[in-house]
Amino acid sequence: MVYTTLHPLRANCCLGCPHLLVPSRRFSFSGASTVNSPYCERRFINVQIQYNTSDCQQTIGQTYVGCIVYADDIILLSASVCRLQEMMDTCVKKGAELDIIFNANKSKLFSVGSSYNSQYCNLVLGSESIQWVKELKYLGLYFISGRKFKIDVSVAIKRFYASANAIFCHSKYVSEHVKLRLMECFVLPLLTYSLESINLPTAQMRQLNVCWNNVYRKIFSMHKWESVKDIQFYSGRLDLFHMLHMRKLNFFGRLLYGSHNNSVLSVCGKGYSYNIELVPLCYQYDIDISTLGRRIDHFMYASFASVCT
């Protein structure tokens, strides 16, 4: 599977004003001003999707997912390099009709699968070549090219420790509970960002759990070999494993039974009902899949209590 991320560089609005961006929301780009015009970008995306669905290769059920758009970032997915080049040519062609220019320097090519390490031919966006990369940053996550889809958590861990050390340096005489609350508000989100939507290997989960346990050890002056589960339990909190499991189950519940009208999310929710991780989690915490749309906190605290006592 090959991917590419496209970034608009400049667009002229239909009123003829040069060097104005036309994204569907307000975003700032270097060297340009911004203006709201949802019509132009919606028209461009609709044309691209209609073209791609004529020869569908990337689908979930019957829903085409070969063109994923979030804000101004566009991801094109293809099972072949030739097909991906055709998709990019369509972007350039339709973009020219709407006076949209894509920045080839910010656009990247990325591959996942058994032939991820092969020497692919250079692809072009307009007249400029796009670089093949081994690591791709998208929406705050770092994806690593390989046989399987992998996430690099080292960047999140570095940010986590940097933020934690900054708070510790400025809260020397603050009580333990206030320090813990500061860590939960400003540091923990850096470690758990978007983890409910991805399946991390057990080794990486343990690595993240060690990071969060070290915060407790630092706050309560504990040795690194001492367990922090009792402190977490009696302070009414969960360990990182239970927190992530609860967030993941709530995420699955929103996909399955949420009030959204997004067809892609609905299809993903139905696919997740047979997910190799969802079913074991429901079995582990004695949760019926049909109850995922409700509060499941008490299941998690009951499970964590059985571990601590």
XYZ file of N, CA and C in Angstrom, residues 5 75 108 110 112 133-146 148-159 190 193-195 197-201 204:
123
model
N 0.800 12.423 0.891
C 0.130 13.551 1.522
C 0.347 14.771 0.662
N -4.758 12.873 2.019
C -4.017 11.624 1.894
C -4.646 10.814 0.772
N 4.647 14.132 0.601
C 5.542 12.991 0.817
C 4.906 11.708 0.289
N 4.924 7.415 0.895
C 5.124 6.515 2.031
C 4.528 5.163 1.677
N 3.724 0.922 2.844
C 3.571 -0.093 3.879
C 3.229 -1.406 3.192
N 9.704 8.693 1.773
C 10.194 8.817 3.147
C 9.926 7.522 3.912
N 10.718 7.293 4.953
C 10.533 6.143 5.832
C 9.684 6.473 7.038
N 9.514 7.756 7.306
C 8.692 8.189 8.437
C 7.801 9.333 7.986
N 6.537 9.250 8.351
C 5.555 10.227 7.901
C 4.821 10.799 9.103
N 4.771 12.108 9.205
C 4.023 12.759 10.272
C 2.676 13.204 9.728
N 1.622 12.788 10.411
C 0.279 13.174 9.989
C -0.600 13.324 11.222
N -1.173 14.513 11.385
C -2.064 14.822 12.505
C -1.418 14.518 13.854
N -0.128 14.815 13.980
C 0.565 14.659 15.248
C 1.130 13.282 15.506
N 0.877 12.313 14.627
C 1.410 10.967 14.790
C 2.536 10.724 13.791
N 3.493 9.885 14.187
C 4.621 9.552 13.336
C 4.489 8.085 12.909
N 4.257 7.880 11.617
C 4.097 6.540 11.068
C 5.420 6.069 10.470
N 5.728 4.792 10.669
C 6.987 4.217 10.210
C 6.696 3.221 9.099
N 7.447 3.326 8.010
C 7.294 2.404 6.902
C 7.801 1.023 7.294
N 7.056 -0.007 6.932
C 7.447 -1.370 7.265
C 6.469 -2.372 6.690
N 4.264 -3.929 8.361
C 2.991 -3.616 8.977
C 2.960 -2.143 9.355
N 1.763 -1.648 9.571
C 1.570 -0.246 9.942
C 2.065 -0.056 11.371
N 3.061 0.813 11.567
C 3.653 1.003 12.883
C 3.673 2.486 13.251
N 3.627 2.733 14.560
C 3.640 4.089 15.103
C 4.915 4.280 15.914
N 5.549 5.424 15.761
C 6.732 5.776 16.550
C 6.285 6.579 17.770
N 6.431 6.000 18.966
C 5.999 6.674 20.194
C 7.142 7.407 20.877
N 8.347 7.324 20.344
C 9.498 7.953 20.998
C 9.358 9.467 21.064
N 8.758 10.063 20.041
C 8.577 11.521 20.045
C 7.611 11.929 21.148
N 6.528 11.186 21.317
C 5.571 11.482 22.378
C 6.209 11.329 23.757
N 7.071 10.327 23.913
C 7.738 10.116 25.201
C 8.689 11.262 25.512
N 9.414 11.736 24.511
C 10.326 12.872 24.734
C 9.555 14.112 25.151
N 8.457 14.386 24.479
C 7.637 15.549 24.833
C 7.040 15.386 26.225
N -0.176 14.403 26.322
C 0.909 14.252 25.359
C 1.271 12.786 25.145
N -2.240 10.830 23.383
C -2.894 11.443 22.233
C -3.213 10.401 21.157
N -4.488 10.258 20.834
C -5.019 9.431 19.737
C -4.777 7.933 19.919
N -4.351 7.486 21.103
C -4.043 6.066 21.283
C -5.286 5.191 21.226
N -7.431 5.173 18.980
C -7.763 4.866 17.591
C -6.740 3.969 16.909
N -5.689 3.574 17.624
C -4.656 2.731 17.015
C -4.381 1.536 17.917
N -3.846 0.482 17.341
C -3.489 -0.732 18.081
C -1.982 -0.777 18.283
N -1.549 -0.456 19.484
C -0.122 -0.492 19.791
C 0.288 -1.886 20.249
N 1.511 -2.314 19.915
C 2.022 -3.580 20.454
C 2.143 -3.510 21.976
N 5.142 -1.495 23.390
C 4.999 -0.048 23.405
C 4.028 0.401 24.494
